PDB file of C-alpha atoms in Angstrom:
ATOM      1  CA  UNK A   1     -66.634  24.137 193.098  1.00 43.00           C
ATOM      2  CA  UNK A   2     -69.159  21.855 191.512  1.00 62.00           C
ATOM      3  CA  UNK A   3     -68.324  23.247 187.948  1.00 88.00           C
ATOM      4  CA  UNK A   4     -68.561  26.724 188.929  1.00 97.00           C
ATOM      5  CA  UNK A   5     -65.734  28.593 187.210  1.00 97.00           C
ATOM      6  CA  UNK A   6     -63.301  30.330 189.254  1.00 98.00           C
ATOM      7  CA  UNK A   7     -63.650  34.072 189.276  1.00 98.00           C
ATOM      8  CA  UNK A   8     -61.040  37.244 190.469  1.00 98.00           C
ATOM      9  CA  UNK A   9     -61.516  40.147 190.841  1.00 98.00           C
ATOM     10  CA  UNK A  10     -59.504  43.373 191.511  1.00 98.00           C
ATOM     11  CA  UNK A  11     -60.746  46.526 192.996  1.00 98.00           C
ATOM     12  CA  UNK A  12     -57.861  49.304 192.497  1.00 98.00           C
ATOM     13  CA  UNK A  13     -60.623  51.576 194.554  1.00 97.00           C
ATOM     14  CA  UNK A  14     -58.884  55.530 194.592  1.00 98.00           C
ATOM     15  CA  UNK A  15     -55.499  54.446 193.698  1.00 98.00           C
ATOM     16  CA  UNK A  16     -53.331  54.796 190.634  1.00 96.00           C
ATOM     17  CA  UNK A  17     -52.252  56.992 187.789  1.00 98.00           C
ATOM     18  CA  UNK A  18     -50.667  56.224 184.373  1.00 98.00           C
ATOM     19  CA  UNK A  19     -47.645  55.166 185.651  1.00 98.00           C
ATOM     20  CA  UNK A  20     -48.274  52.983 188.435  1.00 98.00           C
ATOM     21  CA  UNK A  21     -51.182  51.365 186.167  1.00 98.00           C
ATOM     22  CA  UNK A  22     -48.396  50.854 183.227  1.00 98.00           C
ATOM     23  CA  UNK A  23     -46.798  48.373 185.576  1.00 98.00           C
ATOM     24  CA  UNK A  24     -50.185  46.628 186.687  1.00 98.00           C
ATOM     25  CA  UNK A  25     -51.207  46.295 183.107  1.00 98.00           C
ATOM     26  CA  UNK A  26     -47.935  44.565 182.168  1.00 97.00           C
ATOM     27  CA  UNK A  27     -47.908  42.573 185.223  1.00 96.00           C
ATOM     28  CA  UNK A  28     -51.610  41.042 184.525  1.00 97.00           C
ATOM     29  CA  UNK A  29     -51.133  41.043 180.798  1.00 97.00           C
ATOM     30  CA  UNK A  30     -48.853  38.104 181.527  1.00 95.00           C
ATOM     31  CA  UNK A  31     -51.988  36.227 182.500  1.00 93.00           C
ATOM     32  CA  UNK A  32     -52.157  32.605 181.873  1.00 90.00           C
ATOM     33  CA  UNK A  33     -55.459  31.347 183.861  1.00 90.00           C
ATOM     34  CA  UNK A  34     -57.437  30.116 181.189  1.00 92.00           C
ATOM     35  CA  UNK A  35     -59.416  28.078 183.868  1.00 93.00           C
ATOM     36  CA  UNK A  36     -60.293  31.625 185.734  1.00 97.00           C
ATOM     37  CA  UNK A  37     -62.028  34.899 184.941  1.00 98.00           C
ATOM     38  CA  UNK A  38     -59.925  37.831 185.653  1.00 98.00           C
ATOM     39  CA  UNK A  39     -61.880  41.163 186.241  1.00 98.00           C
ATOM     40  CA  UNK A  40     -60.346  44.190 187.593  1.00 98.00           C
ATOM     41  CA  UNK A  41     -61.729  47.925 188.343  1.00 98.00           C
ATOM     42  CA  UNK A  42     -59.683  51.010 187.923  1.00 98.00           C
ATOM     43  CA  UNK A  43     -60.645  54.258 188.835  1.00 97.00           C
ATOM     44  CA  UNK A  44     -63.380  55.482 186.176  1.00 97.00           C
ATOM     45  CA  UNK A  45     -60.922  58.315 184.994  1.00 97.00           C
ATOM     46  CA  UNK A  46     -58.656  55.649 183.677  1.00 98.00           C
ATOM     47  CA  UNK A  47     -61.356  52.888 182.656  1.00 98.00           C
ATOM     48  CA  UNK A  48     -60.806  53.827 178.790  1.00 96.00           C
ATOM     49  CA  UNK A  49     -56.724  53.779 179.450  1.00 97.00           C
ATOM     50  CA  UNK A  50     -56.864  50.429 180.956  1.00 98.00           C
ATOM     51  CA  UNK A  51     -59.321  49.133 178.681  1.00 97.00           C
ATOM     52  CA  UNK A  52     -57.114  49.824 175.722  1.00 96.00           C
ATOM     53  CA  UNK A  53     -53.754  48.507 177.347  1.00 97.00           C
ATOM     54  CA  UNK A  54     -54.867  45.483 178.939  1.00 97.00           C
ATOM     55  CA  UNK A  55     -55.202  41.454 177.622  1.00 95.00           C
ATOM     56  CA  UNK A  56     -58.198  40.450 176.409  1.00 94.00           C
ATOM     57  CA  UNK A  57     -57.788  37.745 178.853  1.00 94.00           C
ATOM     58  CA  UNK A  58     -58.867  40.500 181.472  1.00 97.00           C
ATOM     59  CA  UNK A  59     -61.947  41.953 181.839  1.00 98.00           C
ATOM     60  CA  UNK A  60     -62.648  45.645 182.776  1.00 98.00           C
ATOM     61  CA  UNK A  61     -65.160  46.698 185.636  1.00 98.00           C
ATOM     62  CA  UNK A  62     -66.305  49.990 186.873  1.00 98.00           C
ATOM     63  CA  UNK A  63     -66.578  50.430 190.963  1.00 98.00           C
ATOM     64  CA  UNK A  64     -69.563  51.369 190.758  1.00 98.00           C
ATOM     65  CA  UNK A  65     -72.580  53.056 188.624  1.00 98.00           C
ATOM     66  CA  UNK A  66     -75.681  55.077 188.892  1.00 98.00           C
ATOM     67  CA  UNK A  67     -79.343  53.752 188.767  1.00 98.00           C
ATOM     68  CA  UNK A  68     -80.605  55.708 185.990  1.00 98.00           C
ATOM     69  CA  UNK A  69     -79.542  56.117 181.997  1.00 97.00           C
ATOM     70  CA  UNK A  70     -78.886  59.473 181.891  1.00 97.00           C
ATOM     71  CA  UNK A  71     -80.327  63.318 183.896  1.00 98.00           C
ATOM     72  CA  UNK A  72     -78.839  66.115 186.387  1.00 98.00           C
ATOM     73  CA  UNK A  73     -76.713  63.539 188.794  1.00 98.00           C
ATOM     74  CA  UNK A  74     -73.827  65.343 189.013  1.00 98.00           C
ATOM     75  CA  UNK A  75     -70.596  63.299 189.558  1.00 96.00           C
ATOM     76  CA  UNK A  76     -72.209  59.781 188.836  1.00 97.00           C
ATOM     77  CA  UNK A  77     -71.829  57.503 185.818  1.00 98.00           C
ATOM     78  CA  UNK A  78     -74.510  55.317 184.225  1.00 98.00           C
ATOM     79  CA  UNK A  79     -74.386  51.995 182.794  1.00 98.00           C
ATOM     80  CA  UNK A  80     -75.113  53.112 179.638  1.00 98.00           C
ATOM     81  CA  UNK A  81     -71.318  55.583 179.281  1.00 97.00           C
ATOM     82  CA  UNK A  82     -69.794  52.177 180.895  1.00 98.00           C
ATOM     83  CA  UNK A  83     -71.142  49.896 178.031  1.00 97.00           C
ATOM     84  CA  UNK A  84     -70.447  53.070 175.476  1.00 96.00           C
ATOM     85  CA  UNK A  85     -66.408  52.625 176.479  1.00 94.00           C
ATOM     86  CA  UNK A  86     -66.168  49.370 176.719  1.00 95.00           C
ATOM     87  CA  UNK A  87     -66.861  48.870 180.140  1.00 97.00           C
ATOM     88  CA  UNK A  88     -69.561  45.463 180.967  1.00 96.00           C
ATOM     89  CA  UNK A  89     -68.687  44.654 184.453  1.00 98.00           C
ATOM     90  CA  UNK A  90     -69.817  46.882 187.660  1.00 98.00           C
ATOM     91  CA  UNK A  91     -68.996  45.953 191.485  1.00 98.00           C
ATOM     92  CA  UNK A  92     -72.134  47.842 193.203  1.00 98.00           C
ATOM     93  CA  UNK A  93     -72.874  47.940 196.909  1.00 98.00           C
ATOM     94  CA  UNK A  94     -69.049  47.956 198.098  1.00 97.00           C
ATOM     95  CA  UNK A  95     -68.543  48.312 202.104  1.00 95.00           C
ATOM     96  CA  UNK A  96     -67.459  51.657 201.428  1.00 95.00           C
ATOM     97  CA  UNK A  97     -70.425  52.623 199.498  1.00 96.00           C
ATOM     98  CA  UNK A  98     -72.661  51.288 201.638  1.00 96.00           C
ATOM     99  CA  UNK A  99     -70.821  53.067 205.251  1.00 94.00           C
ATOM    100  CA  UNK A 100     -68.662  55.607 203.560  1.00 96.00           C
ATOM    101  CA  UNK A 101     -71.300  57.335 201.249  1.00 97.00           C
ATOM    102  CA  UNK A 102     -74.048  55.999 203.135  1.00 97.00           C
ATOM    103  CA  UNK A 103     -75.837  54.353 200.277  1.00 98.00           C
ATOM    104  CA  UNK A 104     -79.045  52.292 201.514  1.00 98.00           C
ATOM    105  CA  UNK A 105     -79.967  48.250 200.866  1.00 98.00           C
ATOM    106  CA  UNK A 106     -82.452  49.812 198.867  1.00 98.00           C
ATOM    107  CA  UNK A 107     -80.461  52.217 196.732  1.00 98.00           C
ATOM    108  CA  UNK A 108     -78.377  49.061 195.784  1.00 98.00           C
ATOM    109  CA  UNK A 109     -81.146  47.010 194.885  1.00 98.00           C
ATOM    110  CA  UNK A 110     -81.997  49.821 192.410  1.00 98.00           C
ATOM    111  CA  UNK A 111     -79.138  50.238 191.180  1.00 98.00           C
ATOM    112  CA  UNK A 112     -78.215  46.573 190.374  1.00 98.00           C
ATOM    113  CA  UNK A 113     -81.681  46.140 188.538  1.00 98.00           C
ATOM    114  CA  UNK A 114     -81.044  49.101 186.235  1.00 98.00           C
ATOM    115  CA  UNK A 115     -77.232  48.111 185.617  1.00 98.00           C
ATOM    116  CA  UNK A 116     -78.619  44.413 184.347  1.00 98.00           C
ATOM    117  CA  UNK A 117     -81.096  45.708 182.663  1.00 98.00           C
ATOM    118  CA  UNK A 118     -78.484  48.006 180.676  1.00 98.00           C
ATOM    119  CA  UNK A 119     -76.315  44.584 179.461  1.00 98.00           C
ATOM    120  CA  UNK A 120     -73.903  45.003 182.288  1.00 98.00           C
ATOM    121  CA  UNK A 121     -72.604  42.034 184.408  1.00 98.00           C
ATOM    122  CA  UNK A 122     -72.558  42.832 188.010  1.00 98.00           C
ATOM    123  CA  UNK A 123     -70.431  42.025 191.646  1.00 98.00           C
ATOM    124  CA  UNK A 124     -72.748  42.877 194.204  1.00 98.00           C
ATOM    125  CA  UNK A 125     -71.402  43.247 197.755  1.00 98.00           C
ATOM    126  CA  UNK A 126     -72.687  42.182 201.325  1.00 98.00           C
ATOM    127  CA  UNK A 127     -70.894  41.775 204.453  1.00 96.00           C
ATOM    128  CA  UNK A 128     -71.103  42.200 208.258  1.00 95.00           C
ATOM    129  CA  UNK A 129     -69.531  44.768 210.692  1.00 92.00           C
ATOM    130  CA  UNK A 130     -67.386  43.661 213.351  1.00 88.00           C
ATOM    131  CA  UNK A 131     -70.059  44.945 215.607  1.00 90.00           C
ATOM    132  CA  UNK A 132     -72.649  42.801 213.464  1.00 93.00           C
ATOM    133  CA  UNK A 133     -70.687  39.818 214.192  1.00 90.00           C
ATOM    134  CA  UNK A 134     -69.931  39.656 217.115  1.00 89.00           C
ATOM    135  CA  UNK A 135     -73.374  40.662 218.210  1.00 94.00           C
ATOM    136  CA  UNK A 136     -73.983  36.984 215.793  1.00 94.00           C
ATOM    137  CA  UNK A 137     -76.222  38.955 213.425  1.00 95.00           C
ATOM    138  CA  UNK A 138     -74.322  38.157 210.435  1.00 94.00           C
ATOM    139  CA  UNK A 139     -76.633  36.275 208.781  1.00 95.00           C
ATOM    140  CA  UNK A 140     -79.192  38.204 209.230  1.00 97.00           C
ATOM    141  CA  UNK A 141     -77.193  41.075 207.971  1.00 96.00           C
ATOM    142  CA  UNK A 142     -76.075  39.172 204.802  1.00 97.00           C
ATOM    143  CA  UNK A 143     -79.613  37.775 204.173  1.00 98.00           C
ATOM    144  CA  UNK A 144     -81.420  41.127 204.640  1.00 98.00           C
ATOM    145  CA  UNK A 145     -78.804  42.790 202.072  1.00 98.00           C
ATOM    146  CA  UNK A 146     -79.606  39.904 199.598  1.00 98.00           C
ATOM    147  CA  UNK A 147     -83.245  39.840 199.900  1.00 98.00           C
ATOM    148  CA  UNK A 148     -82.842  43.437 197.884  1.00 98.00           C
ATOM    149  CA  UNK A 149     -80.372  42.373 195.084  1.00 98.00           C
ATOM    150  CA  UNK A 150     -82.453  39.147 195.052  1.00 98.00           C
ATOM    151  CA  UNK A 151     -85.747  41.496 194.118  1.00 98.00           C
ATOM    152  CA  UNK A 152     -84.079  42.854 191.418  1.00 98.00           C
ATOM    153  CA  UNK A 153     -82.345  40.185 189.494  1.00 98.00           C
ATOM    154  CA  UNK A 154     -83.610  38.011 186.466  1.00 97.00           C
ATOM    155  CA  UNK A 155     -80.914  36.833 185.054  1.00 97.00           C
ATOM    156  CA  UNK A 156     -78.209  35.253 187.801  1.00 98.00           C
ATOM    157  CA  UNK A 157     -76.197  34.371 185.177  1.00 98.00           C
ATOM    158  CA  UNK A 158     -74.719  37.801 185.005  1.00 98.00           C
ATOM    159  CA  UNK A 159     -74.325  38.134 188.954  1.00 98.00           C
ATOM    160  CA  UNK A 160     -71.223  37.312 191.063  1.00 98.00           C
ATOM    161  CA  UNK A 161     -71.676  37.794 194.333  1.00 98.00           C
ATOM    162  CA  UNK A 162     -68.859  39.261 196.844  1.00 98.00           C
ATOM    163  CA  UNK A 163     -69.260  38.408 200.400  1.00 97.00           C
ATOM    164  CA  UNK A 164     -67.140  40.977 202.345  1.00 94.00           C
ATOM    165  CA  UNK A 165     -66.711  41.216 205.673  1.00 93.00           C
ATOM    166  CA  UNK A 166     -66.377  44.737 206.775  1.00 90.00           C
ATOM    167  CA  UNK A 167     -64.230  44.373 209.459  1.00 85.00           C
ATOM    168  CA  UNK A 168     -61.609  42.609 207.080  1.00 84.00           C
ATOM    169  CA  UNK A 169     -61.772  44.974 204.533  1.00 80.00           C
ATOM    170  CA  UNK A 170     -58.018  46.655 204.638  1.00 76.00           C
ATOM    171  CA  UNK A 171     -57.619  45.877 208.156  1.00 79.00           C
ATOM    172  CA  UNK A 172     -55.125  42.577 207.584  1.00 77.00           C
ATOM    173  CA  UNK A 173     -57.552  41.030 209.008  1.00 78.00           C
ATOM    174  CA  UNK A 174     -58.996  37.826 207.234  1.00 77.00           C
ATOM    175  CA  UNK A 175     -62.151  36.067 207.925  1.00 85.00           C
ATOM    176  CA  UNK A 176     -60.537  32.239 208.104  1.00 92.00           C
ATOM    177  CA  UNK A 177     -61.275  29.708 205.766  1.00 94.00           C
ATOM    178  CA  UNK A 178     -63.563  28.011 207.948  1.00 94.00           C
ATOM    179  CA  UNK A 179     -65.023  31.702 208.649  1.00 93.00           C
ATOM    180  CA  UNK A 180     -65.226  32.201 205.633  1.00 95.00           C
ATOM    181  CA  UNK A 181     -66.674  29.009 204.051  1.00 96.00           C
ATOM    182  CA  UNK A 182     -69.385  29.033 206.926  1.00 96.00           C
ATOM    183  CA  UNK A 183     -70.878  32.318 205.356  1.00 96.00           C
ATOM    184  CA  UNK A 184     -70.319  31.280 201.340  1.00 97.00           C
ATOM    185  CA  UNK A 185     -72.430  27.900 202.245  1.00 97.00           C
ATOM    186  CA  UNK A 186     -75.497  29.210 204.441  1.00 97.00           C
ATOM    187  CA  UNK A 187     -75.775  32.140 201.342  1.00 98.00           C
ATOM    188  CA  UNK A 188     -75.561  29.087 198.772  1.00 98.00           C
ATOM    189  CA  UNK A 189     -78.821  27.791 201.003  1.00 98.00           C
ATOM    190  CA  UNK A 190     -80.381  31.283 201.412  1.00 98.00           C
ATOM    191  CA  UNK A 191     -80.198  31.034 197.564  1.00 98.00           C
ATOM    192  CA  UNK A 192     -81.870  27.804 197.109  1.00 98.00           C
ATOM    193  CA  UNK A 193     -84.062  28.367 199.663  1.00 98.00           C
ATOM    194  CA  UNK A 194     -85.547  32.289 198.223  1.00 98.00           C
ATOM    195  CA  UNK A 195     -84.201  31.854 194.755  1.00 98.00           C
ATOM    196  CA  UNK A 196     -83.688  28.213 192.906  1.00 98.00           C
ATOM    197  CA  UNK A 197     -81.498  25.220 193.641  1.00 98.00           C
ATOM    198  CA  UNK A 198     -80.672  25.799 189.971  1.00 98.00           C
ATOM    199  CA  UNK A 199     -79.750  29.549 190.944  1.00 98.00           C
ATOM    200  CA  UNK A 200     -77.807  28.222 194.152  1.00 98.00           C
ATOM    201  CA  UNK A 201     -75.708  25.602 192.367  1.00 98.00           C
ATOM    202  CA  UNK A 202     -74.418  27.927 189.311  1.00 98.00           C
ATOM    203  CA  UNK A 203     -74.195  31.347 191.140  1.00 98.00           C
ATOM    204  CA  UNK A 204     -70.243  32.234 192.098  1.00 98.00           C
ATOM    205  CA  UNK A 205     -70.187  33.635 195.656  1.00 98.00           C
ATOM    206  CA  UNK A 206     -66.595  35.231 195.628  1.00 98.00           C
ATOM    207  CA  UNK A 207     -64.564  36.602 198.805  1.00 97.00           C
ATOM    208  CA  UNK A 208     -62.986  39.315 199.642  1.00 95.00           C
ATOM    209  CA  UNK A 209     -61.541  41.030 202.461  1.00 90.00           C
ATOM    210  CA  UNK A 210     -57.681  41.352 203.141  1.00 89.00           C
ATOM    211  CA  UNK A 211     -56.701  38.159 200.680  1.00 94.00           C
ATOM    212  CA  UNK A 212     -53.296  38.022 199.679  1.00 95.00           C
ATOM    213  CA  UNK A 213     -50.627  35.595 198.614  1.00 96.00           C
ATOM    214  CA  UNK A 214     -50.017  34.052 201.476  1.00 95.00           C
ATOM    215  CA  UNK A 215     -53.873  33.078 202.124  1.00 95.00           C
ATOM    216  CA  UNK A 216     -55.549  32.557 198.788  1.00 97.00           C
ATOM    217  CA  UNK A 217     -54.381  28.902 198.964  1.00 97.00           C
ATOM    218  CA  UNK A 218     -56.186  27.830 201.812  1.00 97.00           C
ATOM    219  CA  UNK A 219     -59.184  30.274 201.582  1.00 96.00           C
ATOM    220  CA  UNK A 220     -59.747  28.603 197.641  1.00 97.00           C
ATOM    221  CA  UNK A 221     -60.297  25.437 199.481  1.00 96.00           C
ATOM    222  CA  UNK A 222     -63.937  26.066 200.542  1.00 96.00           C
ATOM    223  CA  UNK A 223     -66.308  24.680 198.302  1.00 97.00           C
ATOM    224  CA  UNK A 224     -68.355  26.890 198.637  1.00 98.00           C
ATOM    225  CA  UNK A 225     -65.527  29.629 197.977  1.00 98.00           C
ATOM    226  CA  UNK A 226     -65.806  30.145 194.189  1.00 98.00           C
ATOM    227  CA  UNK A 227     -62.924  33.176 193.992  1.00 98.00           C
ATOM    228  CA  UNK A 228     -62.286  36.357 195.464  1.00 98.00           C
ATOM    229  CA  UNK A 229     -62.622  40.554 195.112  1.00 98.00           C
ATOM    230  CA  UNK A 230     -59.031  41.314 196.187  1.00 97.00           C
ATOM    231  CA  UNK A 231     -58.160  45.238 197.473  1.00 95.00           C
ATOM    232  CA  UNK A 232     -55.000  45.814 198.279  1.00 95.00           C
ATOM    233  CA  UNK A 233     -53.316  43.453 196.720  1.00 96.00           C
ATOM    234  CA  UNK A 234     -54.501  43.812 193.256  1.00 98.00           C
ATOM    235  CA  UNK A 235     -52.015  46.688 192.647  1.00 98.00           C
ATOM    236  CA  UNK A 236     -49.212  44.603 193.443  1.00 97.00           C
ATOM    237  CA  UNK A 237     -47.499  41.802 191.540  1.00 97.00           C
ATOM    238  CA  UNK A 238     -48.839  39.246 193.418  1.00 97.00           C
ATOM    239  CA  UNK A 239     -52.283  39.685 192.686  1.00 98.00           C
ATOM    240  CA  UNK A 240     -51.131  37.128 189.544  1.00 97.00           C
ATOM    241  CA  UNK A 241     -50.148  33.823 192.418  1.00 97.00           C
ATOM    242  CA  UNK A 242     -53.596  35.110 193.675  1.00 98.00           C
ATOM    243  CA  UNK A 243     -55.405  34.766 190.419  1.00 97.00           C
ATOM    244  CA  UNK A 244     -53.975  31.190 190.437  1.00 96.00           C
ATOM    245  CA  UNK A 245     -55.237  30.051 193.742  1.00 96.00           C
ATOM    246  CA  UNK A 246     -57.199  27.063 192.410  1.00 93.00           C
ATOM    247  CA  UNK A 247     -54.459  25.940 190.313  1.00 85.00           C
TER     248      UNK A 247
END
C-alpha cells in the first residue's frame, strides 16, 4: 500500500434502530486495528446516539450532506449541524444517490467542495453500471465522475475515495480482485496524471461493493486496494474480520 494507511468504512444506509445498533456498537467497540481507520455511517437520526456509544477508536460519518450552510432545503442536513454533533466524516455521491435520487456529477462536485470547505473529511463515490461495463466505458465513467470531485478539492488529504461498482452494490456480486485492482490502479494514474504524483501516491482509493468475510482477504491484496466501504455487512459481526483484512 506504499504507506498508505488502511481505511474501512461502514455504510449502515436505512437500516437500524436502538436496539439493533446496541449490538453493532458493542461488537465494533471491541476494535483492536490500531494499523486501520474505522469509519462507519448510521442513519442521521441516530448519528448523535452512535456518536456517544461508540470507541473512540471509531469514527462517525454521515451518508451524506447538503451543499450549502444553512436556508429553506427541507429534509437535508449541512455540514455545518454534522460538525455541530460531532459528526467530521461524510460519504457523498453514493450509487444510490447518484441513480436513486438522481443527483448529477455536478451536484456532487458541489457538494464535496462545500463539505471540505466546512472542516469535514469526505468518501466520495464513483462506479460503473453493469450496462457501463460491459459496453467497456468504465473508465470513462469513473474518470468523468472524478474530473468533478477533482475541481473541487484542495486539500486531498481529507479525501478517501470509494470506487463502487454499481452492479455489485447488494447484488452478491463482487468485482474480483483482479477486477477490482485494474480500476483502483488506472484511477491512481488518472490522479497523477490530472492531479499530482504526490496526490496519486498518498490518496486511499477504497472498495466497495458486496465485500464480506469471505473476500476481504484476497480483495486487500491489490496494491492499489487501500480498504473498503462495506454495505451489508457492516451490520453484522463480521464486519470486525473485515476491518482486519490487511492484518
Amino acid at each position: 500500500m506504499s504507506g498508505r494507511r488502511f481505511f474501512v468504512g461502514g455504510n449502515f444506509k436505512m437500516n437500524g434502530n436502538k436496539s439493533s445498533l446496541d449490538d453493532i456498537i458493542t461488537n465494533l467497540n471491541t476494535v483492536n486495528s490500531p494499523e486501520t481507520d474505522v469509519v462507519v455511517a448510521p442513519s442521521p437520526l441516530y448519528l448523535d446516539y452512535v456518536t456517544n456509544k461508540i470507541t473512540s477508536q471509531v469514527k462517525v460519518a454521515a451518508q451524506n450532506c447538503y451543499k450549502a450552510a444553512k436556508g429553506a432545503y427541507t429534509g437535508e442536513v449541512s455540514p455545518a449541524m454534522l460538525s455541530d454533533v460531532g459528526v467530521n466524516w461524510v460519504i457523498l455521491g453514493h450509487s444510490e444517490r447518484r441513480h436513486v435520487f438522481n443527483e448529477s456529477n455536478e451536484l456532487i462536485g458541489q457538494k464535496v467542495k462545500h463539505a471540505l470547505e466546512s472542516g469535514l473529511s469526505v468518501i466520495p463515490c464513483i462506479g460503473e453500471k453493469l450496462d457501463e461495463r460491459e459496453a467497456g466505458v468504465t473508465e470513462q465513467v469513473v474518470f468523468e465522475q472524478m474530473t468533478f470531485i477533482k475541481d473541487n478539492v484542495e486539500d486531498w488529504s481529507k479525501v478517501v475515495i470509494a470506487y463502487e461498482p454499481v452492479w455489485a452494490i447488494g447484488t452478491g456480486k463482487t468485482a474480483t480482485p483482479g477486477q477490482a485492482q485494474e480500476v483502483h490502479e488506472k484511477l491512481r494514474k488518472w490522479l497523477a496524471d490530472n492531479v499530482s504524483d504526490d496526490v496519486s501516491k498518498s490518496t486511499r482509493i477504497i472498495y466497495g461493493g458486496s465485500v464480506n468475510a469471505g473476500n476481504c482477504k484476497e480483495l486487500a491484496k491489490g496494491k492499489d486496494i487501500d480498504g473498503f466501504l462495506v454495505g451489508g455487512a457492516s451490520l453484522k459481526p463480521e464486519f470486525l474480520d473485515i476491518i482486519k483484512a490487511n492484518a
